[in-house]
mmCIF file of C-alpha atoms in Angstrom:
data_model
loop_
_atom_site.group_PDB
_atom_site.id
_atom_site.type_symbol
_atom_site.label_atom_id
_atom_site.label_comp_id
_atom_site.label_asym_id
_atom_site.label_seq_id
_atom_site.Cartn_x
_atom_site.Cartn_y
_atom_site.Cartn_z
ATOM 1 C CA UNK G 1 129.264 91.587 55.840
ATOM 2 C CA UNK G 2 125.897 91.419 54.203
ATOM 3 C CA UNK G 3 123.190 93.770 55.403
ATOM 4 C CA UNK G 4 120.969 90.855 56.436
ATOM 5 C CA UNK G 5 123.667 89.566 58.798
ATOM 6 C CA UNK G 6 124.174 93.046 60.209
ATOM 7 C CA UNK G 7 120.459 93.372 60.930
ATOM 8 C CA UNK G 8 120.417 90.003 62.699
ATOM 9 C CA UNK G 9 123.274 91.094 64.985
ATOM 10 C CA UNK G 10 121.437 94.306 65.881
ATOM 11 C CA UNK G 11 118.209 92.417 66.578
ATOM 12 C CA UNK G 12 120.052 89.931 68.788
ATOM 13 C CA UNK G 13 121.392 92.749 70.927
ATOM 14 C CA UNK G 14 117.994 94.442 71.147
ATOM 15 C CA UNK G 15 116.295 91.165 72.093
ATOM 16 C CA UNK G 16 118.651 90.545 74.989
ATOM 17 C CA UNK G 17 118.150 94.108 76.137
ATOM 18 C CA UNK G 18 114.360 93.728 76.135
ATOM 19 C CA UNK G 19 114.568 90.635 78.312
ATOM 20 C CA UNK G 20 116.862 92.301 80.828
ATOM 21 C CA UNK G 21 114.961 95.574 80.856
ATOM 22 C CA UNK G 22 118.000 97.633 79.867
ATOM 23 C CA UNK G 23 119.367 99.188 76.704
ATOM 24 C CA UNK G 24 121.514 97.231 74.292
ATOM 25 C CA UNK G 25 124.381 99.416 75.460
ATOM 26 C CA UNK G 26 124.154 97.721 78.864
ATOM 27 C CA UNK G 27 124.334 94.153 77.518
ATOM 28 C CA UNK G 28 127.694 92.342 77.854
ATOM 29 C CA UNK G 29 129.920 92.304 74.770
ATOM 30 C CA UNK G 30 130.919 89.230 72.707
ATOM 31 C CA UNK G 31 127.612 88.568 70.955
ATOM 32 C CA UNK G 32 125.734 89.517 74.151
ATOM 33 C CA UNK G 33 126.949 86.393 75.968
ATOM 34 C CA UNK G 34 125.554 85.678 79.431
ATOM 35 C CA UNK G 35 127.516 87.236 82.274
ATOM 36 C CA UNK G 36 129.724 84.882 84.256
ATOM 37 C CA UNK G 37 130.686 85.352 87.883
ATOM 38 C CA UNK G 38 133.788 87.580 87.979
ATOM 39 C CA UNK G 39 137.051 85.693 88.285
ATOM 40 C CA UNK G 40 139.838 87.097 90.479
ATOM 41 C CA UNK G 41 141.716 89.775 88.545
ATOM 42 C CA UNK G 42 144.805 91.799 89.243
ATOM 43 C CA UNK G 43 143.970 95.466 89.834
ATOM 44 C CA UNK G 44 146.549 98.241 89.533
ATOM 45 C CA UNK G 45 145.784 101.861 90.424
ATOM 46 C CA UNK G 46 147.525 104.391 88.183
ATOM 47 C CA UNK G 47 148.254 108.007 88.959
ATOM 48 C CA UNK G 48 145.104 110.116 88.873
ATOM 49 C CA UNK G 49 144.204 111.608 85.506
ATOM 50 C CA UNK G 50 142.530 114.935 86.416
ATOM 51 C CA UNK G 51 139.969 116.735 84.333
ATOM 52 C CA UNK G 52 140.693 120.396 83.677
ATOM 53 C CA UNK G 53 138.124 121.369 86.312
ATOM 54 C CA UNK G 54 135.332 119.770 88.287
ATOM 55 C CA UNK G 55 135.397 116.045 88.944
ATOM 56 C CA UNK G 56 138.491 113.966 88.278
ATOM 57 C CA UNK G 57 139.130 110.433 87.081
ATOM 58 C CA UNK G 58 141.480 107.838 88.496
ATOM 59 C CA UNK G 59 142.234 104.743 86.477
ATOM 60 C CA UNK G 60 142.227 101.098 87.540
ATOM 61 C CA UNK G 61 143.858 98.564 85.254
ATOM 62 C CA UNK G 62 142.556 95.002 85.128
ATOM 63 C CA UNK G 63 144.922 92.291 83.914
ATOM 64 C CA UNK G 64 144.154 88.774 82.773
ATOM 65 C CA UNK G 65 146.005 85.822 84.242
ATOM 66 C CA UNK G 66 144.821 83.761 81.263
ATOM 67 C CA UNK G 67 147.367 83.497 78.455
ATOM 68 C CA UNK G 68 144.562 82.897 75.984
ATOM 69 C CA UNK G 69 143.335 86.495 76.334
ATOM 70 C CA UNK G 70 145.139 89.795 75.918
ATOM 71 C CA UNK G 71 143.337 92.310 78.128
ATOM 72 C CA UNK G 72 143.752 96.070 77.852
ATOM 73 C CA UNK G 73 141.238 97.297 80.419
ATOM 74 C CA UNK G 74 141.287 100.800 81.845
ATOM 75 C CA UNK G 75 138.484 101.320 84.360
ATOM 76 C CA UNK G 76 137.558 104.926 85.205
ATOM 77 C CA UNK G 77 136.812 105.796 88.834
ATOM 78 C CA UNK G 78 135.386 109.248 89.516
ATOM 79 C CA UNK G 79 136.397 111.471 92.421
ATOM 80 C CA UNK G 80 135.318 114.914 93.551
ATOM 81 C CA UNK G 81 131.527 114.475 93.250
ATOM 82 C CA UNK G 82 129.408 116.306 95.811
ATOM 83 C CA UNK G 83 127.418 113.137 96.555
ATOM 84 C CA UNK G 84 130.081 110.679 97.737
ATOM 85 C CA UNK G 85 127.669 107.777 98.208
ATOM 86 C CA UNK G 86 126.370 108.051 94.644
ATOM 87 C CA UNK G 87 129.943 108.393 93.396
ATOM 88 C CA UNK G 88 131.050 105.225 95.220
ATOM 89 C CA UNK G 89 128.048 103.252 93.968
ATOM 90 C CA UNK G 90 128.621 104.340 90.360
ATOM 91 C CA UNK G 91 132.311 103.483 90.579
ATOM 92 C CA UNK G 92 131.394 100.035 91.912
ATOM 93 C CA UNK G 93 129.027 99.473 88.977
ATOM 94 C CA UNK G 94 131.646 100.429 86.383
ATOM 95 C CA UNK G 95 134.292 98.219 87.999
ATOM 96 C CA UNK G 96 131.876 95.306 88.383
ATOM 97 C CA UNK G 97 130.910 95.484 84.690
ATOM 98 C CA UNK G 98 134.588 95.396 83.706
ATOM 99 C CA UNK G 99 135.311 92.414 85.978
ATOM 100 C CA UNK G 100 132.367 90.468 84.579
ATOM 101 C CA UNK G 101 133.375 91.218 81.005
ATOM 102 C CA UNK G 102 136.924 90.076 81.746
ATOM 103 C CA UNK G 103 135.735 86.835 83.353
ATOM 104 C CA UNK G 104 133.369 86.155 80.470
ATOM 105 C CA UNK G 105 136.058 86.668 77.843
ATOM 106 C CA UNK G 106 138.604 84.600 79.765
ATOM 107 C CA UNK G 107 136.176 81.678 79.757
ATOM 108 C CA UNK G 108 135.371 82.062 76.054
ATOM 109 C CA UNK G 109 139.064 82.347 75.168
ATOM 110 C CA UNK G 110 139.949 79.238 77.186
ATOM 111 C CA UNK G 111 137.173 77.263 75.475
ATOM 112 C CA UNK G 112 138.326 78.415 72.034
ATOM 113 C CA UNK G 113 141.961 77.537 72.809
ATOM 114 C CA UNK G 114 140.965 74.049 73.974
ATOM 115 C CA UNK G 115 138.967 73.426 70.795
ATOM 116 C CA UNK G 116 141.843 74.628 68.607
ATOM 117 C CA UNK G 117 144.267 72.348 70.406
ATOM 118 C CA UNK G 118 142.034 69.308 70.044
ATOM 119 C CA UNK G 119 141.680 70.042 66.318
ATOM 120 C CA UNK G 120 145.449 70.619 65.970
ATOM 121 C CA UNK G 121 144.870 74.185 64.834
ATOM 122 C CA UNK G 122 146.818 77.338 65.653
ATOM 123 C CA UNK G 123 145.114 79.507 68.271
ATOM 124 C CA UNK G 124 145.486 83.271 68.270
ATOM 125 C CA UNK G 125 144.687 84.892 71.628
ATOM 126 C CA UNK G 126 141.454 86.857 71.943
ATOM 127 C CA UNK G 127 141.721 90.542 72.809
ATOM 128 C CA UNK G 128 139.567 92.701 75.060
ATOM 129 C CA UNK G 129 139.768 96.487 75.279
ATOM 130 C CA UNK G 130 138.068 98.937 77.635
ATOM 131 C CA UNK G 131 138.645 102.670 77.247
ATOM 132 C CA UNK G 132 136.905 105.752 78.604
ATOM 133 C CA UNK G 133 136.508 109.481 78.086
ATOM 134 C CA UNK G 134 135.267 112.096 80.541
ATOM 135 C CA UNK G 135 133.184 114.233 78.168
ATOM 136 C CA UNK G 136 131.932 116.728 80.753
ATOM 137 C CA UNK G 137 133.349 117.317 84.247
ATOM 138 C CA UNK G 138 130.358 119.248 85.611
ATOM 139 C CA UNK G 139 131.603 122.771 84.885
ATOM 140 C CA UNK G 140 130.376 123.138 81.309
ATOM 141 C CA UNK G 141 126.983 123.697 79.684
ATOM 142 C CA UNK G 142 124.373 122.683 80.725
ATOM 143 C CA UNK G 143 125.699 123.450 84.194
ATOM 144 C CA UNK G 144 126.408 120.721 86.713
ATOM 145 C CA UNK G 145 126.346 117.691 84.388
ATOM 146 C CA UNK G 146 128.989 114.976 84.530
ATOM 147 C CA UNK G 147 129.164 112.872 81.371
ATOM 148 C CA UNK G 148 131.376 109.774 81.134
ATOM 149 C CA UNK G 149 131.671 107.384 78.170
ATOM 150 C CA UNK G 150 133.039 103.852 78.623
ATOM 151 C CA UNK G 151 133.696 101.703 75.540
ATOM 152 C CA UNK G 152 134.228 97.935 75.732
ATOM 153 C CA UNK G 153 135.231 95.983 72.640
ATOM 154 C CA UNK G 154 136.482 92.435 72.160
ATOM 155 C CA UNK G 155 138.134 90.683 69.232
ATOM 156 C CA UNK G 156 137.814 86.961 68.614
ATOM 157 C CA UNK G 157 138.983 86.764 65.018
ATOM 158 C CA UNK G 158 135.774 88.106 63.473
ATOM 159 C CA UNK G 159 133.804 91.327 63.374
ATOM 160 C CA UNK G 160 133.813 93.178 66.697
ATOM 161 C CA UNK G 161 130.699 94.500 68.448
ATOM 162 C CA UNK G 162 131.660 97.408 70.730
ATOM 163 C CA UNK G 163 129.493 98.314 73.680
ATOM 164 C CA UNK G 164 129.213 101.969 74.647
ATOM 165 C CA UNK G 165 128.033 102.745 78.188
ATOM 166 C CA UNK G 166 127.332 106.362 79.101
ATOM 167 C CA UNK G 167 126.907 107.796 82.594
ATOM 168 C CA UNK G 168 125.203 111.195 82.742
ATOM 169 C CA UNK G 169 124.790 112.557 86.254
ATOM 170 C CA UNK G 170 123.727 115.805 87.873
ATOM 171 C CA UNK G 171 126.548 116.745 90.259
ATOM 172 C CA UNK G 172 124.640 117.891 93.340
ATOM 173 C CA UNK G 173 124.466 117.122 97.057
ATOM 174 C CA UNK G 174 121.871 114.491 96.090
ATOM 175 C CA UNK G 175 123.173 113.346 92.701
ATOM 176 C CA UNK G 176 120.766 111.848 90.188
ATOM 177 C CA UNK G 177 120.822 110.383 86.729
ATOM 178 C CA UNK G 178 120.234 112.824 83.857
ATOM 179 C CA UNK G 179 117.788 111.753 81.137
ATOM 180 C CA UNK G 180 116.872 113.153 77.738
ATOM 181 C CA UNK G 181 113.585 114.429 79.150
ATOM 182 C CA UNK G 182 115.544 116.325 81.838
ATOM 183 C CA UNK G 183 117.541 118.059 79.110
ATOM 184 C CA UNK G 184 114.911 118.556 76.415
ATOM 185 C CA UNK G 185 111.534 118.309 78.154
ATOM 186 C CA UNK G 186 108.969 115.537 78.389
ATOM 187 C CA UNK G 187 107.847 115.967 74.772
ATOM 188 C CA UNK G 188 111.341 115.746 73.287
ATOM 189 C CA UNK G 189 111.057 112.442 71.395
ATOM 190 C CA UNK G 190 109.120 113.412 68.263
ATOM 191 C CA UNK G 191 111.320 116.417 67.438
ATOM 192 C CA UNK G 192 114.591 114.647 68.290
ATOM 193 C CA UNK G 193 113.656 111.622 66.157
ATOM 194 C CA UNK G 194 112.741 113.875 63.228
ATOM 195 C CA UNK G 195 116.002 115.838 63.532
ATOM 196 C CA UNK G 196 118.096 112.646 63.571
ATOM 197 C CA UNK G 197 116.249 111.286 60.546
ATOM 198 C CA UNK G 198 116.816 114.564 58.726
ATOM 199 C CA UNK G 199 120.568 114.282 59.355
ATOM 200 C CA UNK G 200 120.524 110.698 58.063
ATOM 201 C CA UNK G 201 118.713 111.718 54.878
ATOM 202 C CA UNK G 202 121.492 114.188 54.053
ATOM 203 C CA UNK G 203 123.765 111.166 53.499
ATOM 204 C CA UNK G 204 121.371 108.293 52.647
ATOM 205 C CA UNK G 205 124.100 105.971 51.343
ATOM 206 C CA UNK G 206 125.712 106.020 54.774
ATOM 207 C CA UNK G 207 122.679 104.772 56.727
ATOM 208 C CA UNK G 208 119.925 102.143 56.645
ATOM 209 C CA UNK G 209 117.034 104.605 56.631
ATOM 210 C CA UNK G 210 114.397 101.855 56.786
ATOM 211 C CA UNK G 211 115.973 100.488 59.985
ATOM 212 C CA UNK G 212 115.723 103.735 61.938
ATOM 213 C CA UNK G 213 112.893 103.410 64.465
ATOM 214 C CA UNK G 214 113.684 106.488 66.534
ATOM 215 C CA UNK G 215 115.230 106.925 69.956
ATOM 216 C CA UNK G 216 114.179 104.631 72.774
ATOM 217 C CA UNK G 217 113.693 104.851 76.525
ATOM 218 C CA UNK G 218 117.262 103.907 77.476
ATOM 219 C CA UNK G 219 118.870 105.771 74.571
ATOM 220 C CA UNK G 220 122.646 106.144 74.842
ATOM 221 C CA UNK G 221 123.877 109.756 74.850
ATOM 222 C CA UNK G 222 126.482 112.042 76.357
ATOM 223 C CA UNK G 223 127.200 115.755 76.779
ATOM 224 C CA UNK G 224 130.332 117.327 75.297
ATOM 225 C CA UNK G 225 131.238 121.015 74.876
ATOM 226 C CA UNK G 226 127.649 122.168 75.214
ATOM 227 C CA UNK G 227 126.337 119.587 72.749
ATOM 228 C CA UNK G 228 124.008 116.635 73.167
ATOM 229 C CA UNK G 229 125.498 113.615 71.368
ATOM 230 C CA UNK G 230 123.037 110.766 70.680
ATOM 231 C CA UNK G 231 124.743 107.409 70.043
ATOM 232 C CA UNK G 232 123.449 104.261 68.326
ATOM 233 C CA UNK G 233 125.010 100.771 68.423
ATOM 234 C CA UNK G 234 127.280 99.680 65.611
ATOM 235 C CA UNK G 235 125.353 98.012 62.749
ATOM 236 C CA UNK G 236 121.960 99.167 64.090
ATOM 237 C CA UNK G 237 121.271 101.893 61.511
ATOM 238 C CA UNK G 238 124.342 101.788 59.285
ATOM 239 C CA UNK G 239 127.155 99.591 57.971
ATOM 240 C CA UNK G 240 130.041 98.640 60.225
ATOM 241 C CA UNK G 241 132.579 100.963 58.626
ATOM 242 C CA UNK G 242 130.927 104.045 60.169
ATOM 243 C CA UNK G 243 131.256 102.563 63.677
ATOM 244 C CA UNK G 244 128.676 103.636 66.258
ATOM 245 C CA UNK G 245 126.650 106.467 64.617
ATOM 246 C CA UNK G 246 126.512 109.759 66.515
ATOM 247 C CA UNK G 247 124.253 112.802 66.049
ATOM 248 C CA UNK G 248 125.040 116.161 67.664
ATOM 249 C CA UNK G 249 122.707 118.930 68.846
ATOM 250 C CA UNK G 250 123.541 122.308 70.364
ATOM 251 C CA UNK G 251 122.578 122.757 74.033
ATOM 252 C CA UNK G 252 124.377 126.046 74.649
ATOM 253 C CA UNK G 253 121.102 127.880 75.038
ATOM 254 C CA UNK G 254 120.271 125.774 78.093
ATOM 255 C CA UNK G 255 121.676 126.866 81.434
ATOM 256 C CA UNK G 256 120.699 123.818 83.461
ATOM 257 C CA UNK G 257 118.251 120.984 83.936
ATOM 258 C CA UNK G 258 114.548 121.554 84.012
ATOM 259 C CA UNK G 259 113.042 121.477 87.502
ATOM 260 C CA UNK G 260 110.893 118.481 88.352
ATOM 261 C CA UNK G 261 107.377 119.340 89.610
ATOM 262 C CA UNK G 262 107.448 119.367 93.394
ATOM 263 C CA UNK G 263 104.047 117.678 93.646
ATOM 264 C CA UNK G 264 105.404 114.623 91.846
ATOM 265 C CA UNK G 265 108.160 114.233 94.456
ATOM 266 C CA UNK G 266 105.979 113.953 97.567
ATOM 267 C CA UNK G 267 104.308 110.926 99.132
ATOM 268 C CA UNK G 268 101.262 111.671 101.278
ATOM 269 C CA UNK G 269 101.254 108.955 103.956
ATOM 270 C CA UNK G 270 97.630 109.740 104.797
ATOM 271 C CA UNK G 271 96.666 108.400 101.363
ATOM 272 C CA UNK G 272 98.875 105.306 101.551
ATOM 273 C CA UNK G 273 98.226 101.898 103.115
ATOM 274 C CA UNK G 274 100.895 101.269 105.748
ATOM 275 C CA UNK G 275 101.791 99.352 108.896
ATOM 276 C CA UNK G 276 104.718 98.752 111.262
ATOM 277 C CA UNK G 277 106.385 95.352 111.239
ATOM 278 C CA UNK G 278 107.596 93.402 114.277
ATOM 279 C CA UNK G 279 110.784 95.462 114.385
ATOM 280 C CA UNK G 280 108.944 98.788 114.309
ATOM 281 C CA UNK G 281 109.852 99.483 110.669
ATOM 282 C CA UNK G 282 107.202 101.491 108.837
ATOM 283 C CA UNK G 283 106.091 99.675 105.671
ATOM 284 C CA UNK G 284 104.068 101.280 102.858
ATOM 285 C CA UNK G 285 102.035 99.783 100.023
ATOM 286 C CA UNK G 286 104.178 99.981 96.893
ATOM 287 C CA UNK G 287 101.262 100.372 94.481
ATOM 288 C CA UNK G 288 99.892 103.333 96.474
ATOM 289 C CA UNK G 289 103.331 104.977 96.510
ATOM 290 C CA UNK G 290 103.840 104.340 92.792
ATOM 291 C CA UNK G 291 100.467 105.860 91.915
ATOM 292 C CA UNK G 292 101.168 109.039 93.904
ATOM 293 C CA UNK G 293 104.660 109.498 92.504
ATOM 294 C CA UNK G 294 103.652 108.861 88.897
ATOM 295 C CA UNK G 295 105.285 105.462 88.380
ATOM 296 C CA UNK G 296 103.806 102.649 86.308
ATOM 297 C CA UNK G 297 103.895 99.399 88.281
ATOM 298 C CA UNK G 298 103.980 95.916 86.770
ATOM 299 C CA UNK G 299 103.700 92.825 88.964
ATOM 300 C CA UNK G 300 105.230 89.463 88.035
ATOM 301 C CA UNK G 301 103.434 86.901 90.241
ATOM 302 C CA UNK G 302 105.686 83.948 89.378
ATOM 303 C CA UNK G 303 108.889 85.832 90.255
ATOM 304 C CA UNK G 304 107.181 87.864 93.004
ATOM 305 C CA UNK G 305 108.796 90.946 91.509
ATOM 306 C CA UNK G 306 107.417 94.449 90.900
ATOM 307 C CA UNK G 307 108.873 96.820 88.306
ATOM 308 C CA UNK G 308 108.420 100.589 88.520
ATOM 309 C CA UNK G 309 108.905 102.872 85.504
ATOM 310 C CA UNK G 310 108.491 106.598 84.925
ATOM 311 C CA UNK G 311 109.970 107.776 81.659
ATOM 312 C CA UNK G 312 113.609 106.681 81.675
ATOM 313 C CA UNK G 313 113.530 106.004 85.429
ATOM 314 C CA UNK G 314 113.407 102.352 86.458
ATOM 315 C CA UNK G 315 113.657 100.150 89.546
ATOM 316 C CA UNK G 316 112.633 96.657 90.603
ATOM 317 C CA UNK G 317 111.874 95.033 93.966
ATOM 318 C CA UNK G 318 111.456 91.348 94.845
ATOM 319 C CA UNK G 319 109.660 89.845 97.820
ATOM 320 C CA UNK G 320 112.145 88.754 100.487
ATOM 321 C CA UNK G 321 115.176 90.361 98.815
ATOM 322 C CA UNK G 322 116.689 93.257 100.734
ATOM 323 C CA UNK G 323 118.437 94.720 97.674
ATOM 324 C CA UNK G 324 117.225 97.989 96.126
ATOM 325 C CA UNK G 325 118.538 100.019 93.193
ATOM 326 C CA UNK G 326 117.495 102.897 90.956
ATOM 327 C CA UNK G 327 118.407 103.187 87.257
ATOM 328 C CA UNK G 328 122.073 102.133 87.041
ATOM 329 C CA UNK G 329 122.988 102.552 90.696
ATOM 330 C CA UNK G 330 124.412 99.602 92.615
ATOM 331 C CA UNK G 331 121.959 97.604 94.778
ATOM 332 C CA UNK G 332 121.893 98.500 98.461
ATOM 333 C CA UNK G 333 120.243 97.066 101.563
ATOM 334 C CA UNK G 334 117.601 99.031 103.512
ATOM 335 C CA UNK G 335 116.059 98.375 106.914
ATOM 336 C CA UNK G 336 113.634 95.703 105.610
ATOM 337 C CA UNK G 337 112.911 93.526 102.582
ATOM 338 C CA UNK G 338 109.661 93.757 100.547
ATOM 339 C CA UNK G 339 106.814 91.607 101.926
ATOM 340 C CA UNK G 340 103.344 90.521 100.842
ATOM 341 C CA UNK G 341 100.511 91.277 103.274
ATOM 342 C CA UNK G 342 96.878 90.546 102.353
ATOM 343 C CA UNK G 343 97.716 90.464 98.623
ATOM 344 C CA UNK G 344 99.518 93.817 98.802
ATOM 345 C CA UNK G 345 103.240 94.351 98.324
ATOM 346 C CA UNK G 346 104.831 96.501 101.012
ATOM 347 C CA UNK G 347 108.268 98.121 101.049
ATOM 348 C CA UNK G 348 110.005 100.037 103.841
ATOM 349 C CA UNK G 349 109.286 103.768 103.874
ATOM 350 C CA UNK G 350 113.033 104.200 103.494
ATOM 351 C CA UNK G 351 112.661 102.884 99.921
ATOM 352 C CA UNK G 352 110.531 105.924 99.045
ATOM 353 C CA UNK G 353 112.910 108.431 100.621
ATOM 354 C CA UNK G 354 116.308 106.880 99.827
ATOM 355 C CA UNK G 355 115.723 105.070 96.512
ATOM 356 C CA UNK G 356 112.939 107.073 94.833
ATOM 357 C CA UNK G 357 114.246 110.283 96.463
ATOM 358 C CA UNK G 358 110.711 111.460 97.260
ATOM 359 C CA UNK G 359 109.695 113.704 100.144
ATOM 360 C CA UNK G 360 107.488 112.141 102.846
ATOM 361 C CA UNK G 361 104.408 114.128 103.861
ATOM 362 C CA UNK G 362 102.728 112.962 107.087
#
């Protein structure tokens, strides 16, 4: 494959990711095709595969009823987390992604088989693989971090484009996603980018140095044996033969996550516009809450949607839609949907406490 073609594939993935507001690692495989509604799939639960200590993994196997696709899908499902609700939501997300990928590939395989038949050509079934690895069960260093890697890769007769999804979670009574800034501090990016570039320059023939633009907000990484492992998509900064490039950094000197400033986790209701709706639900102005908690808010008037970002943290709310999520957690319903009142967007106070995990100060 020529380097120009490789670059185009990487740019296609990044473009889709920008539109969706997620990393390229979260975009469906098979040339980033649009996600189809999941088709019914057979699900078999295998015997639990325990980690040495800490959390454990059980495995669900998805099978395709479509003879045009050979599916080898092993879906990890965590057990033993302290926060059972977070655990269940994360398991639902992982399973849902696998079901959507399977449905998408079944459709593409059926279309390809039909075209081959009409052209009187031999059709070779597509293949779809999903594997996983529990890199850290929460008992290693840094302490309390669960790190799971899920790899999805399909083959349609040409070059494959694997997708690597990583789930890094602090195993606590109130579990939360772990980010690079949690591990390395808010000013981590410049040094980490320089260190990665330095590693690349040690073997310049192995990488596309001019294509390296540094780490990004939703950078893929995992924790293994006290090391931070930063992962880049295949073809993004190097030729396909090296796979998905990884860069390792020692974290053994760190004993845990840095503590978030308490002031940034409190919402002072006295400084927030609020009211009670007809059902007695307390509603608060989202922009006021975002400002106090340090989130950047962007309003899309045509979609009536507001996006909140703070570092790697992200959420989105839409007027009239009672579905809330944070980072990669599954959407959940609260006691009211977002509403517009006098040109201000209001959300239930429960959104601040349950989704943003902020303390309420009255």
